[in-house]
XYZ file of C-alpha atoms in Angstrom:
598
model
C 149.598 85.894 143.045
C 150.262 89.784 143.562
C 152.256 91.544 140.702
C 153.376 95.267 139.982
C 156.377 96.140 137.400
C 156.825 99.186 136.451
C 158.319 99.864 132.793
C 162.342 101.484 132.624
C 162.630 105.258 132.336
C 165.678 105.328 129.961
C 166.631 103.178 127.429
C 169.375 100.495 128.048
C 172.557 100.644 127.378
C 174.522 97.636 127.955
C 177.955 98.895 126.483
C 178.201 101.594 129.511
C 179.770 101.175 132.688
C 179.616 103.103 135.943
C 183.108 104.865 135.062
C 181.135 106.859 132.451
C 178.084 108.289 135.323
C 181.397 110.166 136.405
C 182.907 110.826 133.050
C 179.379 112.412 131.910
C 179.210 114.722 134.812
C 182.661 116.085 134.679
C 182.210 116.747 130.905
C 178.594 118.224 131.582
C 178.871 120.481 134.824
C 183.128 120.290 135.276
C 183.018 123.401 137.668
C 179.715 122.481 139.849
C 180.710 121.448 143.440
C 180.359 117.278 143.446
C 182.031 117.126 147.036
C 182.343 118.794 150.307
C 185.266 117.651 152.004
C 185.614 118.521 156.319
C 188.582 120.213 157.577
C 189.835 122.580 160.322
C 188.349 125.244 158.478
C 184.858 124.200 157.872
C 184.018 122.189 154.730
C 186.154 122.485 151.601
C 184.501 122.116 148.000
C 185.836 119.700 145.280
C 184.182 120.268 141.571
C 183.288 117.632 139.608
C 186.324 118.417 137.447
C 188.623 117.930 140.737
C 187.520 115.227 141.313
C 187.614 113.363 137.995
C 191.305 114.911 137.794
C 191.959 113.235 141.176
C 190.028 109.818 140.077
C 192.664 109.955 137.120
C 195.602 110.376 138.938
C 195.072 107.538 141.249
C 194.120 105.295 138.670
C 197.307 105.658 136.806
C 198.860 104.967 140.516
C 197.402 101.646 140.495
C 198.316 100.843 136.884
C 202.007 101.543 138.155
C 201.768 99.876 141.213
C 200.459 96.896 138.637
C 197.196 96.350 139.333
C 195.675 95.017 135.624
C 192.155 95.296 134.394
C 189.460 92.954 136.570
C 192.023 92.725 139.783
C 190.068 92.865 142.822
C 191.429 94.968 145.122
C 190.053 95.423 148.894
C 189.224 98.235 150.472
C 188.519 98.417 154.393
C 187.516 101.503 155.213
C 185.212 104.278 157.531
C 182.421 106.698 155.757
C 184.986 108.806 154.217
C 185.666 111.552 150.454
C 188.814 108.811 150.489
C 185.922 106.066 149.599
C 184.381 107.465 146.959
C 187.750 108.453 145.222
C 188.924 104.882 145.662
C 185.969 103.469 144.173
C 185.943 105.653 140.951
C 189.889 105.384 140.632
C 189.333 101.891 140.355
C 186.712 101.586 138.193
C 189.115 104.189 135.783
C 191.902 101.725 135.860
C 189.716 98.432 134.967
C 189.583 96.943 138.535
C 187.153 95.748 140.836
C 186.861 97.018 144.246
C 185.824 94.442 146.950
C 184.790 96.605 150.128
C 185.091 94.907 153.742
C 183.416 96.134 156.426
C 186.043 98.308 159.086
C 184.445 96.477 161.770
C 185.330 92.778 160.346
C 187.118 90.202 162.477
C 190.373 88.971 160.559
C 188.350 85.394 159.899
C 186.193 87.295 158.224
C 188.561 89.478 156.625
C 190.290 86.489 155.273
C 187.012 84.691 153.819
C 186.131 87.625 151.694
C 189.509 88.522 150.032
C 189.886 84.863 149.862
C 186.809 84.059 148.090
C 187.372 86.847 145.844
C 190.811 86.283 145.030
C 192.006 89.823 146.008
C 195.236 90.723 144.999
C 195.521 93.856 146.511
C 194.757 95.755 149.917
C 194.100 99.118 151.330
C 193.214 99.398 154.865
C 192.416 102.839 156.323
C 194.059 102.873 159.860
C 196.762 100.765 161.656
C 194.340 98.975 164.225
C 192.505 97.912 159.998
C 195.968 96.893 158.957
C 196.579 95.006 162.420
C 193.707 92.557 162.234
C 194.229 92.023 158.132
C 197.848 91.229 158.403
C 196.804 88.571 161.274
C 195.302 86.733 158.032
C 197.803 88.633 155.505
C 199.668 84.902 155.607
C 197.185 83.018 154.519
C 196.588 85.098 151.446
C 199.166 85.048 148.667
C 197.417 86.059 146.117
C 197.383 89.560 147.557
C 200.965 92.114 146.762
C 200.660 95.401 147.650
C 198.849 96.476 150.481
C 198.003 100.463 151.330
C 197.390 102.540 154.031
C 195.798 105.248 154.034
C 196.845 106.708 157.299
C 200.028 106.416 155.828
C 199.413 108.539 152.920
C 199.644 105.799 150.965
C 197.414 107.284 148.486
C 199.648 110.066 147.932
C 202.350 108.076 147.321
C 200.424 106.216 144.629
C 199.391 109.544 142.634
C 203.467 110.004 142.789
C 204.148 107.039 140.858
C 201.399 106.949 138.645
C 202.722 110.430 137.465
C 204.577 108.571 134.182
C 201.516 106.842 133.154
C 199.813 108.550 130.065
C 196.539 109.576 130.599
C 195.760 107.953 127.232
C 196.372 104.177 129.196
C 193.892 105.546 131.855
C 191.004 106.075 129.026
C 191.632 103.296 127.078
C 191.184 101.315 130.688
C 188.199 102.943 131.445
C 186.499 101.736 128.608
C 187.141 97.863 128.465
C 184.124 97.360 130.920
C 180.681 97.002 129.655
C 177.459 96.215 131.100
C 177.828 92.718 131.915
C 180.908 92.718 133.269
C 181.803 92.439 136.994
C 181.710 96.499 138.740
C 181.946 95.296 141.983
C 181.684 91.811 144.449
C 179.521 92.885 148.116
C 179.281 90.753 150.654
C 176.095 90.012 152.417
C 176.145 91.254 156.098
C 175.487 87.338 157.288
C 172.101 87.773 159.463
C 171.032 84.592 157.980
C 174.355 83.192 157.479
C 177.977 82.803 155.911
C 178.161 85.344 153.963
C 177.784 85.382 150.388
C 179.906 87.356 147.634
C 177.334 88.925 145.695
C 177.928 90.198 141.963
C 177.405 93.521 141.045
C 177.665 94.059 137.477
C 178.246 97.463 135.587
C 174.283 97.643 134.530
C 173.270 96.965 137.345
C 174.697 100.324 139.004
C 174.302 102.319 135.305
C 170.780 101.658 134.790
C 169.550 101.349 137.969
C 171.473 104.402 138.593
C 169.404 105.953 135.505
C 166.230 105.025 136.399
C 166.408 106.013 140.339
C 167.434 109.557 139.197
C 164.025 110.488 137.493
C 162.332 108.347 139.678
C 163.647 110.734 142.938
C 163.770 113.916 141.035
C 162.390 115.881 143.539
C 165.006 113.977 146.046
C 168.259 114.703 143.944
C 167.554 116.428 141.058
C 166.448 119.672 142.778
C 168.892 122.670 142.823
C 171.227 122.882 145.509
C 170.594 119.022 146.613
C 173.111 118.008 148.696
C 173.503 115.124 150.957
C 175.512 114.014 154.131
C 176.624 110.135 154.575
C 177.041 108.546 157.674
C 175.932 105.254 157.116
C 178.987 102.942 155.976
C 180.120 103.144 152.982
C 181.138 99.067 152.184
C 176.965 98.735 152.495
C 174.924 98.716 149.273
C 172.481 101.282 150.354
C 175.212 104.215 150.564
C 177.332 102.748 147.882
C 174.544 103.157 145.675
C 173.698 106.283 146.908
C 177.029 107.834 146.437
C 177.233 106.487 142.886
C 173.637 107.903 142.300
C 174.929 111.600 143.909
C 177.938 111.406 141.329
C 175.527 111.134 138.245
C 172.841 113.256 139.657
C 175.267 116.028 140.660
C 174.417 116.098 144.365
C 176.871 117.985 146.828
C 178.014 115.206 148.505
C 179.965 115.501 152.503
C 180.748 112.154 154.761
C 181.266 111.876 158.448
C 181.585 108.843 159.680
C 181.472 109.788 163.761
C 177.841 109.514 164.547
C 178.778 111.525 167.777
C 180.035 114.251 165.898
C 176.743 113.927 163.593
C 174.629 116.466 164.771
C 177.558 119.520 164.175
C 178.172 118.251 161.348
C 174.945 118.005 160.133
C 174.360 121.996 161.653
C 177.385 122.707 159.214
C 176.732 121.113 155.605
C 172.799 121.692 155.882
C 172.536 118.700 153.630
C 168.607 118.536 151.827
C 168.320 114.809 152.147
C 169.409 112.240 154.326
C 170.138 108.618 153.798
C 169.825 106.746 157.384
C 168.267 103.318 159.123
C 165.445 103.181 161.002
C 168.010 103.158 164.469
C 169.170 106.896 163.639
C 165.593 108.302 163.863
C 164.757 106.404 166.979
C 168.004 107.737 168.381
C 167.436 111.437 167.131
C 163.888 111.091 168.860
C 164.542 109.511 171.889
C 167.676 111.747 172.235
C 165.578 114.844 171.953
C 162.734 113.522 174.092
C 165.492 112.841 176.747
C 166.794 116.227 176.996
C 163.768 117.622 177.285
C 162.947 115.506 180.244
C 166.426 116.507 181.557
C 165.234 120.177 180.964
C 161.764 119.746 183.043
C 160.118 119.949 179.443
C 159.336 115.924 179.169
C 155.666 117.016 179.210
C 155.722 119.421 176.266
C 157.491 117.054 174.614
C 155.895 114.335 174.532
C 152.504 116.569 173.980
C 154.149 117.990 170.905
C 154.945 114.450 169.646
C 151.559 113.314 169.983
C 149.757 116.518 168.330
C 152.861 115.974 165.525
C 151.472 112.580 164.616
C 148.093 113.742 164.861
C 148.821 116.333 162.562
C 150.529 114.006 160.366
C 147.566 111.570 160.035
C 144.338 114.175 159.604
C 146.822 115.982 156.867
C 146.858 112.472 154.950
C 143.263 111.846 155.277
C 142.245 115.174 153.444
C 139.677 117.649 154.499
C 139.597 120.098 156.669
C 142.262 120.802 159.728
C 140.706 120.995 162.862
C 141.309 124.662 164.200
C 142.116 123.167 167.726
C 145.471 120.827 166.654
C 146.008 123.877 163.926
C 146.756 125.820 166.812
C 148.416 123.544 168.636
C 150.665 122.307 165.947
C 151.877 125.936 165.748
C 152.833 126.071 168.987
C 154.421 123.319 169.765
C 156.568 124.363 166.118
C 157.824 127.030 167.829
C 158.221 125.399 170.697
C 159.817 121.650 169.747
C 159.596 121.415 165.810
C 161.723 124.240 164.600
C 164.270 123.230 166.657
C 164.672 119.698 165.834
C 164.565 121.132 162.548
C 167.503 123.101 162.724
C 169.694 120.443 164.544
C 169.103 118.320 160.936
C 170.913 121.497 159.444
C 167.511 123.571 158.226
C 167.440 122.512 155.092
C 166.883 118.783 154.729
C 163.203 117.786 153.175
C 163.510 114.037 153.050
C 165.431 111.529 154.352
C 165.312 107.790 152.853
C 164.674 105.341 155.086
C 166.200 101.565 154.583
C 167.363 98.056 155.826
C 164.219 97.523 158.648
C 160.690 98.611 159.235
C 160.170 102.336 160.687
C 158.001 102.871 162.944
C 154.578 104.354 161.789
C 154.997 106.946 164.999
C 158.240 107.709 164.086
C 157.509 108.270 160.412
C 154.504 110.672 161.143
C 156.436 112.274 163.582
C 159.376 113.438 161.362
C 156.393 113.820 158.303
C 155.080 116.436 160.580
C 158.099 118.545 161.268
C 158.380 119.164 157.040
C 160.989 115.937 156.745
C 158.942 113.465 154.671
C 160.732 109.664 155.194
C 160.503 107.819 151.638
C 161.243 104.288 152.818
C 162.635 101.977 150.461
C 163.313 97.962 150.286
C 166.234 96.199 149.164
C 168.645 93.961 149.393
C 172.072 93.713 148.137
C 171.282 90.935 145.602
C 169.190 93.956 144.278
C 172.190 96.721 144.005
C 170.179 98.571 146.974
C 166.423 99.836 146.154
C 163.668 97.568 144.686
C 160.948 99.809 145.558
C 160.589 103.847 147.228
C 157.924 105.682 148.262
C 157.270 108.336 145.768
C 158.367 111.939 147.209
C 154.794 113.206 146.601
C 152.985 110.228 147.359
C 153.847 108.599 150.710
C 152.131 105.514 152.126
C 153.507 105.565 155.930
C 153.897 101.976 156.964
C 154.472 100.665 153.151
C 158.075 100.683 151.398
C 157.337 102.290 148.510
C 156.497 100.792 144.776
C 158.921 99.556 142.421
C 161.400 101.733 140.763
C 161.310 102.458 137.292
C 162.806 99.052 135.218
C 161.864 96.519 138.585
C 158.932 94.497 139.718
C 157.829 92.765 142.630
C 155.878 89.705 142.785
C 153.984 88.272 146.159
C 154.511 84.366 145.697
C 151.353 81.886 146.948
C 153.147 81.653 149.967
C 153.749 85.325 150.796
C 157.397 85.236 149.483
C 158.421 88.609 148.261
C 160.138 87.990 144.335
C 161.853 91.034 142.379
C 163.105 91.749 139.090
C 164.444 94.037 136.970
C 168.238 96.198 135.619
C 168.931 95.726 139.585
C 169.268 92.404 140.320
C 172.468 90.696 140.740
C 174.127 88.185 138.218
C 174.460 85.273 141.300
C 176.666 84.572 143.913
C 180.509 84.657 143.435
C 181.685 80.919 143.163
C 178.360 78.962 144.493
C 176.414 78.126 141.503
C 174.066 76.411 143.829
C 173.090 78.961 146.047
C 172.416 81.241 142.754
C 170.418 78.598 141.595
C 168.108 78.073 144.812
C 167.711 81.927 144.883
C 165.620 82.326 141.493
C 162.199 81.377 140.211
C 162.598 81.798 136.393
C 163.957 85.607 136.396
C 162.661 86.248 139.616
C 164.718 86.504 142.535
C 163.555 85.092 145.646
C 164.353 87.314 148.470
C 163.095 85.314 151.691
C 161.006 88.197 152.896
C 157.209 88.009 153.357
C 155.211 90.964 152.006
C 152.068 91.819 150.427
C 151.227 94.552 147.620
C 148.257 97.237 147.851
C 146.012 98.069 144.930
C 148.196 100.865 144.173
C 151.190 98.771 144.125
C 152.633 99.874 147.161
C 154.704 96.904 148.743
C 154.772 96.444 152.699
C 157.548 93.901 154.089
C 156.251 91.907 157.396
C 159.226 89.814 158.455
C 161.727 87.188 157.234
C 160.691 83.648 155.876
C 163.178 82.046 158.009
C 161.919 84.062 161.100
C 158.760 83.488 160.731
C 157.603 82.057 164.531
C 155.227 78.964 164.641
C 153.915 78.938 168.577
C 153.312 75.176 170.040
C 149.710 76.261 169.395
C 150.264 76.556 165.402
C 149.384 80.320 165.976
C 152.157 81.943 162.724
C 153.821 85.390 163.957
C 156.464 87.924 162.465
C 158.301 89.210 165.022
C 159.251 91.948 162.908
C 156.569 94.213 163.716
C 156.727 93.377 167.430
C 160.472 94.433 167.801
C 160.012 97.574 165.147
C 157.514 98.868 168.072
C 159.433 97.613 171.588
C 162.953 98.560 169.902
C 161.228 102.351 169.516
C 161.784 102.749 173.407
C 164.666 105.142 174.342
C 165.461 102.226 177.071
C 166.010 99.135 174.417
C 169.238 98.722 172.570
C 167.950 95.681 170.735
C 165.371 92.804 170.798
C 164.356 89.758 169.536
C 160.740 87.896 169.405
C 161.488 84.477 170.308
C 158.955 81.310 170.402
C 159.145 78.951 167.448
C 157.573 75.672 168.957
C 157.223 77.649 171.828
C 153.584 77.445 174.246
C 153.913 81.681 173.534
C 155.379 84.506 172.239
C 158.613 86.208 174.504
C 161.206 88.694 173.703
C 164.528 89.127 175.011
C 165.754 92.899 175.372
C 169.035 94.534 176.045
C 169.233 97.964 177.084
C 170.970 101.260 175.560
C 173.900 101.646 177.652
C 174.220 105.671 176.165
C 170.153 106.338 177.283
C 170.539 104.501 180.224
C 171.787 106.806 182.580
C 170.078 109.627 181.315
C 166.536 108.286 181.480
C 167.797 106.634 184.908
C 168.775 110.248 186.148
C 165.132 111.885 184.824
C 163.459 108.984 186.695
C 165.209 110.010 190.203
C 167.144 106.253 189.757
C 170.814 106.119 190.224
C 172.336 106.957 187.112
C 175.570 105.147 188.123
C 173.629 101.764 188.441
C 175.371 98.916 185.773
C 173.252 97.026 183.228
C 173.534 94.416 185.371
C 171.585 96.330 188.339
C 169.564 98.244 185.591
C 167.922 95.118 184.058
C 166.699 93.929 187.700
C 165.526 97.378 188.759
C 161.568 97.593 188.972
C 161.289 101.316 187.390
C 163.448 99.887 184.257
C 161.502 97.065 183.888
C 158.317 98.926 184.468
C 159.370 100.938 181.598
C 160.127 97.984 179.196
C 156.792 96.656 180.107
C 154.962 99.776 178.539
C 157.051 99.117 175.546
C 155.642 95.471 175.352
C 152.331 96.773 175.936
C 152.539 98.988 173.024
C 153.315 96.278 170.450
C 150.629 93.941 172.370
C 147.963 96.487 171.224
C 148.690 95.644 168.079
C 148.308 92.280 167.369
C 145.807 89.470 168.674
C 146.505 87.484 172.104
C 148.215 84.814 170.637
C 150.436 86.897 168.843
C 151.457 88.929 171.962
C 154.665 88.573 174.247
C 153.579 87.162 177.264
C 157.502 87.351 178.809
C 160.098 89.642 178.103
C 163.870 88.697 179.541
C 166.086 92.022 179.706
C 169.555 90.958 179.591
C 172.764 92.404 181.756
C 174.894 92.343 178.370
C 174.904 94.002 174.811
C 174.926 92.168 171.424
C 177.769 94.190 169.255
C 179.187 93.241 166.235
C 182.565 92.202 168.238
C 180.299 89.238 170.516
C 179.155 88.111 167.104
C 175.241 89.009 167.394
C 174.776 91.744 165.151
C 175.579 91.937 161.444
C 177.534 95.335 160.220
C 174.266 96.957 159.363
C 173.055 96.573 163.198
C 170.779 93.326 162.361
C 170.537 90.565 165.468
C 172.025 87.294 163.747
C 168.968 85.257 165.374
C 170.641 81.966 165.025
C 173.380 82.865 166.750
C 171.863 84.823 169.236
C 168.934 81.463 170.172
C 171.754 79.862 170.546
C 173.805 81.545 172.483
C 171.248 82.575 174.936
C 169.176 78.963 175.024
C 169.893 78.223 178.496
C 168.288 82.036 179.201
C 165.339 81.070 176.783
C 165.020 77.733 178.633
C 165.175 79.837 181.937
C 161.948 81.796 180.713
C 160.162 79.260 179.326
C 160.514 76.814 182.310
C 159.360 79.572 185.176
């Protein structure tokens, strides 16, 4: 058995709760900019003294609107400053925020703020308040319901204006550490999901510890950040919470296709994305330079980049030859991908699914330094990070400050520490099933280095036993296929299977662009693309590439490339872009049978 814990930076203090991160900062830097908020006149700054002031006033809105300490209240919601605000203002008036995803179906709506026992609801736009008040009916419990659209917020800073500031503070204090901050829901890739609680410590001290830990991530001057990722996930509720106490300038823009201007804009110094967002960035960039007869330079550049990246890590001497050619192709490629991230960013933290070692030496080489990190939201976000100064591409990091991570006899991957959750909101049973002592079993399979460095290979559940007994993660398999600027998203199929397949559906945005650069017509549907030789050609040098690296038996001998998409709205991916594999195996059996059968 494997074991690395590493020892808590601060010292605990249970009678805190994550109102006070905010409280602290306003009283310690009240005029440094905390926010950067997007308008028609480029971004507008909010101090951390605004913003408190702001957190206050809607808080006494909810007290008047009569919303009493430990009401759950849901929020439904894009990547927006309106978030953040909402979450603090609730913490100030006693409450507990329950966040939905903006992309749930009303049956899920209803399950969460049923399970929870919501009483109240604020939706962002009328097409969020359309599919919640399909379910509204069948949820009494829940009063008041606000829009933000509307200016519903507004409207509750208006009537909170008779409510003493004195009822606000004494609010914001009945929390301590054990209590409830916060109930997430699991995204469901390996089913219902589960209402997991988030207590006060959990977000204070792991809050604490992460800060020192990333020092040279958020507690250099001038660190600023831009969120894109969705808000009602762990991962950038966390990180928002963690910008709040650090001090980070903090902007949000939910529109990933107004990203890039945005990005050109703020300048942020660290990023916060999934794996998908680099491949996209790269395969966008390689795509437009085939588009501009510079698909050879390119892809030259890239290679020299990750050859760079790995003889840097190794130590010694740089060769004079890819010396020169790295500075060429910086000036050529680099700089300019550098400058579409804004100029300034230095890392970017990588979670949720493996990144490609390619991918991560690529974007090591052009100055951005990935720190991938594992978690899950049993674990308030981050278990483990790589260290800013000491990156192990293709690991996730070692354990923050106050965690630990133990590799069970059977490869199981067990964590704990200040982040773990208290259990799962009204199912004893699954809380019980879920620990080993104080160890949280997290269904993942890893291993640990000798430097405690952890490395995740695939899910427990999805682990693949071939008709041959041959075990395989498909994890790695897809990481490497899913890379290709063609594929949308796959999936490793053949439990009980004679051999490994994959079935692939194709990037309807790349499509026509890498159909146009191949002299294909660009018009041609998915339908026609996933029979079309130079397509498939194309998918088959992505299947190659993960085939080189793992044994025969482990290989996919068949790939099936589909003439739909899995989207969260056919009911195959999760909110955070994972493929619900049940769902999808069965959906698609008679396809499966299809290639198996041939």
């Amino acid at each position: 058995m494997q074991e690395s814990i590493v020892a808590a930076l601060v010292r605990p203090e249970p009678e805190r709760n994550a109102g006070d991160l905010l409280a602290e900062r306003a009283a310690l830097t009240p005029d440094k900019v905390l926010f950067s908020v997007p308008g028609p006149g480029g971004w507008r700054d909010v101090t951390c003294a605004q913003f408190e002031a702001q957190v206050v006033a809607l808080a006494k809105g909810f007290a008047a609107a009569g919303i009493g300490p430990g009401d759950k209240i849901g929020l439904m919601c894009t990547t927006r400053y309106e978030w953040i605000l909402i979450d603090f203002a609730v913490w100030y008036a006693g409450a507990i925020l329950v966040p939905v995803y903006e992309t749930s179906a009303p049956a899920q709506i209803y399950r969460e703020l049923g399970d929870s026992a919501a009483t109240a609801m604020i939706v962002e736009t009328a097409e969020h308040f359309a599919r919640f008040d399909e379910v509204h009916p069948d949820l009494p419990l829940i009063g008041s319901v606000w829009q933000l659209g509307l200016g519903d917020l507004d409207k509750l800073v208006d009537r909170g204006r008779l409510v003493p500031d004195e009822e606000i503070e004494r609010r914001r204090h009945l929390a301590v550490g054990d209590d409830v901050a916060t109930l997430i829901y699991t995204s469901g890739s390996t089913g219902e999901p589960k209402g997991c609680v988030i207590t006060h410590s959990n977000l204070v001290e792991l809050t604490k510890n992460t800060a020192l830990a990333m020092s040279d991530v958020v507690g250099t001057p001038g660190a600023s950040t831009l969120l894109f990722v969705t808000a009602a996930h762990v991962f950038a509720r966390f990180v928002a919470v963690l910008c709040v106490y650090a001090g980070v300038r903090v902007g949000h823009q939910a529109d990933t296709s107004r990203l890039l201007p945005a990005l050109a804009s703020f300048r942020p110094t660290f990023l916060l994305a999934v794996p998908r967002v680099f491949e996209k960035v790269y395969n966008s960039a390689e795509q437009k330079a085939e588009s501009g007869g510079r698909g050879g330079v390119f892809r030259r550049a890239a290679d020299t980049a990750v050859e760079y990246s790995t003889a840097r890590e190794a130590g010694g001497p740089m060769p004079l030859g890819l010396r020169l050619r790295f500075r060429l192709f910086d000036l050529l490629v680099y700089r300019r991908l550098r400058a579409a991230l804004g100029g300034r960013a230095r890392y970017a933290v990588s979670g949720s699914a493996p990144l490609s070692e390619r991918l991560a030496r690529f974007f090591d080489a052009l100055g951005l330094t990935v720190l991938e990190g594992y978690g899950l939201t049993e674990t308030t976000a981050p278990a483990t990070v790589s260290p800013a100064g000491r990156v192990k591409i293709g690991t996730v990091g070692t354990p923050l400050p106050g965690t630990g991570v133990r590799i069970a006899d059977d490869g199981e991957i067990l964590l704990r520490g200040v982040n773990i959750f208290r259990g799962y909101w009204n199912d004893p049973e699954s809380t019980t099933r879920s620990f080993d002592g104080e160890w949280f079993k997290t269904g993942d399979i890893g291993s640990l280095d000798e430097d405690g460095y952890l490395s995740v290979t695939g899910r427990k559940k999805e682990i693949i036993v071939t008709a041959g007994g041959k075990n395989v993660a498909p994890a790695g398999l897809e990481s490497v296929i899913g890379a290709n600027p063609l594929v949308d998203q796959v999936l490793v199929v053949g439990d009980r299977r004679p051999f490994v397949a994959a079935l692939v559906t194709l990037d309807a945005e790349m499509l026509p662009l890498w159909l146009n650069d191949h002299r294909e017509d660009p018009g041609m549907s998915l339908a026609q693309a996933a029979v079309n030789p130079a397509v498939r050609a194309e998918i088959q040098r992505a299947v190659d590439a993960a085939n080189s690296r793992v044994s025969r038996a482990e290989s996919v001998r068949k790939f099936v490339v589909l003439d739909t998409q899995w989207t969260q709205e056919s009911g195959h991916l999760t909110p955070k872009m994972s493929v619900k594999r049940d769902v999808v195996l069965h959906d698609f059996q008679a396809t499966l049978d299809g290639l198996y059968s041939a």
